[in-house]
mmCIF file of C-alpha atoms in Angstrom:
data_model
loop_
_atom_site.group_PDB
_atom_site.id
_atom_site.type_symbol
_atom_site.label_atom_id
_atom_site.label_comp_id
_atom_site.label_asym_id
_atom_site.label_seq_id
_atom_site.Cartn_x
_atom_site.Cartn_y
_atom_site.Cartn_z
ATOM 1 C CA MET P 19 110.703 85.685 91.775
ATOM 2 C CA THR P 20 108.355 88.015 91.543
ATOM 3 C CA ASP P 21 104.693 87.920 90.980
ATOM 4 C CA ASN P 22 101.664 89.958 90.684
ATOM 5 C CA THR P 23 97.771 90.486 92.284
ATOM 6 C CA ALA P 24 96.620 93.602 91.234
ATOM 7 C CA ALA P 25 95.171 92.722 87.834
ATOM 8 C CA VAL P 26 96.684 95.130 85.459
ATOM 9 C CA ILE P 27 100.401 95.142 83.995
ATOM 10 C CA VAL P 28 102.297 98.253 85.280
ATOM 11 C CA HIS P 29 106.152 99.195 85.855
ATOM 12 C CA GLU P 30 106.307 97.717 88.984
ATOM 13 C CA HIS P 31 105.192 94.313 87.610
ATOM 14 C CA THR P 32 106.828 93.743 84.377
ATOM 15 C CA ARG P 33 106.181 89.914 82.574
ATOM 16 C CA GLN P 34 109.129 90.271 80.860
ATOM 17 C CA PHE P 35 112.624 89.074 82.367
ATOM 18 C CA HIS P 36 116.045 87.338 81.066
ATOM 19 C CA LEU P 37 118.619 85.619 81.863
ATOM 20 C CA THR P 38 122.299 86.200 80.885
ATOM 21 C CA ASN P 39 124.950 83.688 82.165
ATOM 22 C CA GLY P 40 122.887 82.580 85.095
ATOM 23 C CA ARG P 41 122.011 85.883 86.343
ATOM 24 C CA ILE P 42 118.633 87.228 86.031
ATOM 25 C CA SER P 43 117.279 90.527 85.122
ATOM 26 C CA TYR P 44 113.921 92.515 84.439
ATOM 27 C CA VAL P 45 115.208 94.850 82.016
ATOM 28 C CA PHE P 46 117.099 95.342 79.165
ATOM 29 C CA HIS P 47 120.104 97.037 78.549
ATOM 30 C CA ALA P 48 122.167 98.356 75.645
ATOM 31 C CA ASP P 49 124.416 94.795 75.333
ATOM 32 C CA GLY P 50 125.351 93.202 72.165
ATOM 33 C CA GLN P 51 127.460 90.380 73.727
ATOM 34 C CA GLY P 52 127.089 86.837 74.844
ATOM 35 C CA LYS P 53 123.856 84.522 75.014
ATOM 36 C CA ALA P 54 121.135 85.744 76.542
ATOM 37 C CA ILE P 55 117.524 83.938 77.083
ATOM 38 C CA GLY P 56 113.912 86.039 77.236
ATOM 39 C CA VAL P 57 110.897 85.251 78.330
ATOM 40 C CA ALA P 58 107.296 87.476 77.782
ATOM 41 C CA PHE P 59 104.310 86.301 79.088
ATOM 42 C CA GLU P 60 101.177 87.398 77.267
ATOM 43 C CA TYR P 61 98.903 88.085 79.581
ATOM 44 C CA SER P 62 97.601 91.060 81.297
ATOM 45 C CA GLY P 63 95.950 89.513 84.368
ATOM 46 C CA ASN P 64 97.635 88.079 87.640
ATOM 47 C CA PHE P 65 100.981 86.082 86.742
ATOM 48 C CA ASP P 66 103.504 84.632 88.414
ATOM 49 C CA PRO P 67 107.015 83.891 87.181
ATOM 50 C CA HIS P 68 109.592 81.612 88.588
ATOM 51 C CA ALA P 69 113.652 81.066 87.455
ATOM 52 C CA GLU P 70 115.790 79.058 89.367
ATOM 53 C CA VAL P 71 119.645 78.198 88.732
ATOM 54 C CA ASP P 72 120.669 75.098 90.183
ATOM 55 C CA THR P 73 124.165 73.996 91.269
ATOM 56 C CA PHE P 74 124.806 72.708 88.043
ATOM 57 C CA ASP P 75 124.143 76.114 86.208
ATOM 58 C CA VAL P 76 120.701 74.629 84.828
ATOM 59 C CA ALA P 77 118.220 77.266 84.602
ATOM 60 C CA ARG P 78 114.785 76.599 84.906
ATOM 61 C CA VAL P 79 111.832 78.769 84.282
ATOM 62 C CA GLN P 80 108.032 78.695 84.799
ATOM 63 C CA VAL P 81 105.670 81.326 84.351
ATOM 64 C CA GLY P 82 102.044 81.261 84.066
ATOM 65 C CA VAL P 83 98.224 82.478 85.663
ATOM 66 C CA ASN P 84 99.049 83.277 89.366
ATOM 67 C CA ASP P 85 97.317 80.788 91.257
ATOM 68 C CA PHE P 86 96.995 82.982 94.789
ATOM 69 C CA GLY P 87 93.286 82.985 95.333
ATOM 70 C CA PHE P 88 92.202 81.307 91.972
ATOM 71 C CA SER P 89 90.271 78.540 91.051
ATOM 72 C CA TRP P 90 88.195 77.768 88.139
ATOM 73 C CA ARG P 91 85.723 74.720 87.974
ATOM 74 C CA LEU P 92 84.926 73.052 84.742
ATOM 75 C CA ALA P 93 81.898 71.363 83.622
ATOM 76 C CA PRO P 94 82.236 68.216 81.634
ATOM 77 C CA GLY P 95 83.336 68.568 78.344
ATOM 78 C CA GLU P 96 85.041 72.055 78.855
ATOM 79 C CA THR P 97 88.103 73.562 78.229
ATOM 80 C CA PHE P 98 90.500 75.977 79.857
ATOM 81 C CA GLN P 99 93.514 77.207 77.719
ATOM 82 C CA SER P 100 96.124 78.974 79.537
ATOM 83 C CA PRO P 101 97.667 82.046 78.253
ATOM 84 C CA GLU P 102 100.967 81.802 76.216
ATOM 85 C CA ALA P 103 104.459 82.532 76.267
ATOM 86 C CA LEU P 104 107.212 84.045 74.353
ATOM 87 C CA LEU P 105 110.702 82.485 74.992
ATOM 88 C CA ALA P 106 113.524 84.143 72.630
ATOM 89 C CA PHE P 107 117.018 83.318 72.691
ATOM 90 C CA SER P 108 119.913 85.519 71.550
ATOM 91 C CA ALA P 109 123.646 84.921 70.377
ATOM 92 C CA GLU P 110 123.835 88.868 70.697
ATOM 93 C CA GLY P 111 123.430 89.490 74.509
ATOM 94 C CA LEU P 112 120.376 91.530 75.390
ATOM 95 C CA THR P 113 120.358 93.720 72.267
ATOM 96 C CA GLY P 114 119.478 90.749 70.165
ATOM 97 C CA LEU P 115 116.917 89.625 72.294
ATOM 98 C CA SER P 116 115.549 92.968 72.400
ATOM 99 C CA HIS P 117 115.420 93.068 68.262
ATOM 100 C CA ALA P 118 113.685 89.584 68.573
ATOM 101 C CA PHE P 119 111.000 90.797 70.686
ATOM 102 C CA HIS P 120 110.306 93.787 68.818
ATOM 103 C CA ARG P 121 109.851 91.551 65.635
ATOM 104 C CA THR P 122 107.832 89.604 67.148
ATOM 105 C CA VAL P 123 105.355 91.547 68.740
ATOM 106 C CA LEU P 124 105.414 93.747 64.981
ATOM 107 C CA GLU P 125 104.871 90.355 62.702
ATOM 108 C CA HIS P 126 102.725 88.658 64.987
ATOM 109 C CA ILE P 127 100.899 90.936 67.985
ATOM 110 C CA VAL P 128 100.204 93.759 66.643
ATOM 111 C CA ARG P 129 97.302 94.248 64.043
ATOM 112 C CA GLY P 130 94.709 96.516 61.994
ATOM 113 C CA PRO P 131 95.588 99.268 59.853
ATOM 114 C CA TRP P 132 98.181 100.975 61.811
ATOM 115 C CA LYS P 133 100.413 98.244 61.922
ATOM 116 C CA ARG P 134 103.197 99.514 59.960
ATOM 117 C CA ARG P 135 102.153 103.038 59.368
ATOM 118 C CA GLU P 136 103.756 105.704 60.996
ATOM 119 C CA ARG P 137 102.172 107.445 64.421
ATOM 120 C CA PRO P 138 101.148 111.307 64.398
ATOM 121 C CA VAL P 139 102.603 113.002 66.426
ATOM 122 C CA LEU P 140 100.272 114.514 69.401
ATOM 123 C CA ILE P 141 99.602 116.973 71.722
ATOM 124 C CA ASN P 142 97.405 116.409 74.756
ATOM 125 C CA ASN P 143 95.608 118.885 76.452
ATOM 126 C CA TRP P 144 95.563 117.736 80.392
ATOM 127 C CA GLU P 145 98.895 119.385 81.859
ATOM 128 C CA ALA P 146 97.818 122.746 80.231
ATOM 129 C CA THR P 147 94.356 122.998 81.391
ATOM 130 C CA TYR P 148 93.323 119.930 83.694
ATOM 131 C CA PHE P 149 89.498 120.498 84.163
ATOM 132 C CA ASP P 150 89.402 124.311 82.964
ATOM 133 C CA PHE P 151 88.781 124.640 79.593
ATOM 134 C CA ASP P 152 85.724 125.555 77.161
ATOM 135 C CA GLU P 153 85.928 124.705 73.087
ATOM 136 C CA ASP P 154 87.649 127.749 72.149
ATOM 137 C CA ARG P 155 90.461 127.610 74.605
ATOM 138 C CA LEU P 156 90.930 123.989 73.420
ATOM 139 C CA VAL P 157 90.977 125.111 69.743
ATOM 140 C CA ASP P 158 93.799 127.775 70.682
ATOM 141 C CA ILE P 159 96.103 124.839 71.895
ATOM 142 C CA ALA P 160 95.433 122.817 69.262
ATOM 143 C CA ARG P 161 95.964 125.797 66.483
ATOM 144 C CA THR P 162 99.594 126.430 68.393
ATOM 145 C CA ALA P 163 100.178 122.878 68.213
ATOM 146 C CA ARG P 164 99.514 122.663 64.463
ATOM 147 C CA ASN P 165 101.895 125.805 63.919
ATOM 148 C CA ALA P 166 104.773 123.526 65.346
ATOM 149 C CA GLY P 167 104.054 120.609 63.297
ATOM 150 C CA ILE P 168 101.908 118.425 65.686
ATOM 151 C CA GLU P 169 99.219 116.606 63.854
ATOM 152 C CA LEU P 170 96.525 115.248 66.282
ATOM 153 C CA PHE P 171 94.766 117.199 69.194
ATOM 154 C CA VAL P 172 93.766 114.474 72.375
ATOM 155 C CA LEU P 173 91.077 116.121 74.627
ATOM 156 C CA ASP P 174 91.809 114.578 78.077
ATOM 157 C CA ASP P 175 90.021 113.841 81.139
ATOM 158 C CA GLY P 176 87.319 116.873 82.362
ATOM 159 C CA TRP P 177 85.091 116.366 78.998
ATOM 160 C CA PHE P 178 81.971 114.150 80.350
ATOM 161 C CA GLY P 179 79.208 113.875 82.640
ATOM 162 C CA ALA P 180 79.358 116.043 85.667
ATOM 163 C CA ARG P 181 83.210 116.083 85.593
ATOM 164 C CA ASN P 182 83.860 119.429 87.416
ATOM 165 C CA ASP P 183 86.870 117.442 89.182
ATOM 166 C CA ASP P 184 87.261 113.802 89.645
ATOM 167 C CA THR P 185 85.213 113.325 92.281
ATOM 168 C CA ALA P 186 82.269 112.953 89.755
ATOM 169 C CA GLY P 187 81.525 111.995 86.480
ATOM 170 C CA LEU P 188 83.262 108.844 85.108
ATOM 171 C CA GLY P 189 80.796 106.099 84.054
ATOM 172 C CA ASP P 190 78.446 108.892 82.223
ATOM 173 C CA TRP P 191 79.916 109.164 78.824
ATOM 174 C CA ARG P 192 78.245 111.824 77.608
ATOM 175 C CA PRO P 193 79.522 115.580 76.838
ATOM 176 C CA ASN P 194 79.927 117.785 79.737
ATOM 177 C CA PRO P 195 77.243 120.732 78.712
ATOM 178 C CA ARG P 196 78.978 123.297 80.760
ATOM 179 C CA ARG P 197 82.173 123.281 78.901
ATOM 180 C CA LEU P 198 81.041 121.648 75.813
ATOM 181 C CA PRO P 199 77.533 122.737 74.990
ATOM 182 C CA ASN P 200 77.907 122.113 71.183
ATOM 183 C CA GLY P 201 79.169 118.853 71.964
ATOM 184 C CA LEU P 202 82.155 117.106 70.379
ATOM 185 C CA ALA P 203 81.214 116.998 66.873
ATOM 186 C CA SER P 204 82.225 120.732 67.036
ATOM 187 C CA LEU P 205 85.189 120.593 68.633
ATOM 188 C CA ALA P 206 86.067 117.714 66.726
ATOM 189 C CA ARG P 207 85.121 119.319 63.570
ATOM 190 C CA ARG P 208 87.208 122.616 64.242
ATOM 191 C CA VAL P 209 90.272 120.854 65.283
ATOM 192 C CA ASN P 210 89.936 118.940 61.498
ATOM 193 C CA ASP P 211 89.271 122.292 60.031
ATOM 194 C CA LEU P 212 92.889 122.903 61.276
ATOM 195 C CA GLY P 213 94.590 120.065 59.583
ATOM 196 C CA MET P 214 94.771 117.750 62.380
ATOM 197 C CA ARG P 215 92.755 114.553 63.909
ATOM 198 C CA PHE P 216 91.018 114.570 66.875
ATOM 199 C CA GLY P 217 91.348 112.358 69.814
ATOM 200 C CA LEU P 218 90.030 111.377 72.936
ATOM 201 C CA TRP P 219 90.455 110.043 76.565
ATOM 202 C CA PHE P 220 88.310 107.352 78.439
ATOM 203 C CA GLU P 221 88.560 105.239 81.872
ATOM 204 C CA PRO P 222 86.004 103.224 80.709
ATOM 205 C CA GLU P 223 86.463 100.356 83.312
ATOM 206 C CA ALA P 224 86.258 103.314 86.290
ATOM 207 C CA VAL P 225 83.398 104.649 87.740
ATOM 208 C CA ASN P 226 82.653 107.704 90.323
ATOM 209 C CA ALA P 227 80.165 106.760 93.111
ATOM 210 C CA ASP P 228 78.943 110.668 92.144
ATOM 211 C CA SER P 229 77.432 109.336 88.992
ATOM 212 C CA ASP P 230 74.152 108.591 87.368
ATOM 213 C CA LEU P 231 75.342 104.904 86.203
ATOM 214 C CA TYR P 232 76.730 104.266 89.844
ATOM 215 C CA ARG P 233 73.377 105.317 91.155
ATOM 216 C CA ALA P 234 71.495 103.665 88.575
ATOM 217 C CA HIS P 235 73.874 100.093 89.176
ATOM 218 C CA PRO P 236 75.694 100.095 92.778
ATOM 219 C CA ASP P 237 75.945 96.675 91.933
ATOM 220 C CA TRP P 238 77.913 96.694 88.685
ATOM 221 C CA ALA P 239 81.238 97.884 90.957
ATOM 222 C CA ILE P 240 83.629 95.273 91.932
ATOM 223 C CA ARG P 241 83.455 94.173 95.937
ATOM 224 C CA THR P 242 83.211 91.420 98.023
ATOM 225 C CA PRO P 243 79.916 91.056 99.168
ATOM 226 C CA GLY P 244 79.616 92.197 103.354
ATOM 227 C CA ARG P 245 82.395 93.856 103.252
ATOM 228 C CA LYS P 246 83.180 97.523 102.384
ATOM 229 C CA PRO P 247 84.367 98.259 98.915
ATOM 230 C CA SER P 248 88.067 99.924 98.719
ATOM 231 C CA HIS P 249 87.619 103.317 97.385
ATOM 232 C CA GLY P 250 90.883 104.692 95.433
ATOM 233 C CA ARG P 251 91.665 107.710 93.520
ATOM 234 C CA ASN P 252 87.745 108.657 94.065
ATOM 235 C CA GLU P 253 86.750 105.814 92.002
ATOM 236 C CA TYR P 254 85.496 102.138 91.925
ATOM 237 C CA LEU P 255 86.394 99.531 88.938
ATOM 238 C CA LEU P 256 83.329 98.304 86.903
ATOM 239 C CA ASN P 257 82.810 94.510 86.667
ATOM 240 C CA PHE P 258 83.881 93.709 83.134
ATOM 241 C CA ALA P 259 83.162 89.971 83.704
ATOM 242 C CA ASP P 260 79.573 90.993 83.452
ATOM 243 C CA ALA P 261 78.267 91.097 80.004
ATOM 244 C CA ALA P 262 75.747 93.633 81.084
ATOM 245 C CA VAL P 263 78.462 96.360 82.537
ATOM 246 C CA VAL P 264 80.323 95.621 78.962
ATOM 247 C CA ASP P 265 77.219 96.218 76.802
ATOM 248 C CA ASN P 266 76.282 99.586 78.666
ATOM 249 C CA ILE P 267 79.777 100.986 78.175
ATOM 250 C CA PHE P 268 80.479 99.997 74.575
ATOM 251 C CA GLU P 269 76.953 101.564 73.752
ATOM 252 C CA GLN P 270 77.842 104.565 75.515
ATOM 253 C CA MET P 271 81.705 104.399 73.719
ATOM 254 C CA SER P 272 80.064 103.292 70.441
ATOM 255 C CA ALA P 273 77.433 106.222 70.329
ATOM 256 C CA LEU P 274 79.894 108.986 71.091
ATOM 257 C CA LEU P 275 82.688 107.717 68.625
ATOM 258 C CA GLY P 276 80.087 107.758 65.980
ATOM 259 C CA SER P 277 78.993 111.460 66.998
ATOM 260 C CA ALA P 278 82.011 112.788 65.819
ATOM 261 C CA ASN P 279 85.012 112.258 63.641
ATOM 262 C CA ILE P 280 87.361 110.858 66.343
ATOM 263 C CA SER P 281 90.403 108.988 65.100
ATOM 264 C CA TYR P 282 92.159 108.239 68.144
ATOM 265 C CA ILE P 283 91.349 106.777 71.680
ATOM 266 C CA LYS P 284 93.428 107.291 74.634
ATOM 267 C CA TRP P 285 92.589 104.456 76.825
ATOM 268 C CA ASP P 286 93.233 105.093 80.523
ATOM 269 C CA MET P 287 93.913 102.814 83.565
ATOM 270 C CA ASN P 288 94.321 104.441 86.927
ATOM 271 C CA ARG P 289 93.919 102.255 89.564
ATOM 272 C CA PHE P 290 94.495 98.684 90.741
ATOM 273 C CA VAL P 291 91.848 96.042 91.239
ATOM 274 C CA SER P 292 91.165 95.556 94.971
ATOM 275 C CA GLU P 293 88.300 93.161 95.571
ATOM 276 C CA GLY P 294 88.453 91.074 92.827
ATOM 277 C CA TYR P 295 84.979 89.296 93.370
ATOM 278 C CA ASP P 296 82.420 88.509 90.556
ATOM 279 C CA LEU P 297 79.048 89.262 91.658
ATOM 280 C CA SER P 298 77.511 88.363 88.546
ATOM 281 C CA ARG P 299 78.755 84.399 89.153
ATOM 282 C CA ASP P 300 76.235 84.137 91.683
ATOM 283 C CA ALA P 301 73.673 83.697 88.393
ATOM 284 C CA LEU P 302 75.455 81.306 86.799
ATOM 285 C CA PRO P 303 73.880 77.602 86.590
ATOM 286 C CA LEU P 304 77.248 76.168 87.141
ATOM 287 C CA PRO P 305 78.431 77.483 90.744
ATOM 288 C CA VAL P 306 82.519 79.036 89.972
ATOM 289 C CA HIS P 307 84.791 80.151 92.644
ATOM 290 C CA ILE P 308 86.929 82.862 91.326
ATOM 291 C CA GLY P 309 90.149 84.485 93.647
ATOM 292 C CA PRO P 310 91.359 87.905 93.419
ATOM 293 C CA CYS P 311 92.276 87.514 89.557
ATOM 294 C CA GLY P 312 89.473 85.717 88.163
ATOM 295 C CA PRO P 313 87.528 88.973 87.470
ATOM 296 C CA ALA P 314 90.816 90.068 85.922
ATOM 297 C CA LEU P 315 90.583 86.829 83.789
ATOM 298 C CA ILE P 316 87.058 86.855 82.616
ATOM 299 C CA GLY P 317 86.821 90.449 82.166
ATOM 300 C CA GLU P 318 90.038 90.761 80.340
ATOM 301 C CA ARG P 319 88.056 88.270 77.624
ATOM 302 C CA ARG P 320 84.776 90.769 77.618
ATOM 303 C CA ILE P 321 87.416 93.912 77.256
ATOM 304 C CA VAL P 322 89.188 92.290 74.116
ATOM 305 C CA ARG P 323 85.766 91.705 72.379
ATOM 306 C CA VAL P 324 85.000 95.562 73.083
ATOM 307 C CA LEU P 325 88.282 96.892 72.039
ATOM 308 C CA ARG P 326 87.666 94.434 68.814
ATOM 309 C CA HIS P 327 84.013 95.944 68.063
ATOM 310 C CA LEU P 328 85.767 99.402 68.248
ATOM 311 C CA GLU P 329 89.006 99.367 66.458
ATOM 312 C CA ASN P 330 87.189 97.123 63.380
ATOM 313 C CA GLY P 331 84.011 99.056 63.065
ATOM 314 C CA THR P 332 81.363 96.503 64.084
ATOM 315 C CA GLY P 333 79.532 98.486 66.686
ATOM 316 C CA PRO P 334 76.787 100.524 65.856
ATOM 317 C CA ARG P 335 77.153 103.882 63.871
ATOM 318 C CA ARG P 336 80.884 103.146 63.550
ATOM 319 C CA ARG P 337 83.094 103.951 60.581
ATOM 320 C CA PRO P 338 85.180 100.737 60.212
ATOM 321 C CA GLY P 339 88.930 101.212 60.604
ATOM 322 C CA THR P 340 89.237 104.657 61.391
ATOM 323 C CA ALA P 341 89.924 104.876 65.553
ATOM 324 C CA ARG P 342 93.117 103.971 66.813
ATOM 325 C CA SER P 343 93.880 102.853 70.498
ATOM 326 C CA HIS P 344 96.677 103.695 72.687
ATOM 327 C CA HIS P 345 96.175 102.436 76.340
ATOM 328 C CA HIS P 346 98.170 103.460 79.519
ATOM 329 C CA PRO P 347 97.813 100.698 81.953
ATOM 330 C CA SER P 348 99.012 102.895 84.829
ATOM 331 C CA GLY P 349 97.720 105.680 84.313
ATOM 332 C CA ALA P 350 100.257 108.922 84.116
ATOM 333 C CA VAL P 351 103.125 106.871 85.305
ATOM 334 C CA ARG P 352 103.827 105.468 81.859
#
């Protein structure tokens, strides 16, 4: 039917599909009639769904980790747990199916203090300023937004490192001294004084070649040995299958979240994994062959650990339960 080898979930590759009267579709419609079956694969890496209806109108559905270029060697006594899939049936058409999935996600997947709380209305400065801003200009935008009833101001790209354009700075998660000479704490305090919450943009899985992090650790970028790495959107992706990489990014983010009153994280994701090779695997005692989806599989577990640290307040200098995260797995294309 369809599959995904990009190691991220975007609108072109959805993990959900449904069957109505033997027909397969990948979108929901406002239809409250008839029987419908829906499948949702609970996994953010590469996946491969299949659906087949035979001549006797019997439907066979199969979904799982994409086996393209993938293998996983298990040592004696080790186990491998495959991702789960949600299966739903509705006698009220696709409307009932949609409601069933919504209830399941709310009751069993969404967690944390924001599970049943009303989300604040937010404004983001990106389209208003791009990289051209300073503290006073941001506060002016926030003040105008507050007067319109907006409750949360989110500072987008450009606040960190030598980020004067999109060719530099990713990986160096410290305030840009030219744009924010007083740091994030001053800006957050002025936004809070307006009666608004303050949020911050990150793209922690990405790194620019023009950054202190890349210059110090070029081997932390995902690449295939012996081949020229692909450069997309002026950036590389970090290998979150490597614990040292995750620990470094986590420490940077944790320090920032503890330095100012940050209530919201916008976690962006702007490019696909192109060379899915885990350079850190060569140091493993047991040889592991991992194809294009391997780093996504291992890295997902690591990144979930980072998110849980941040949201649960288990990292250093973090107040428990104060930050909510919003993840954009396809950049500006939501």
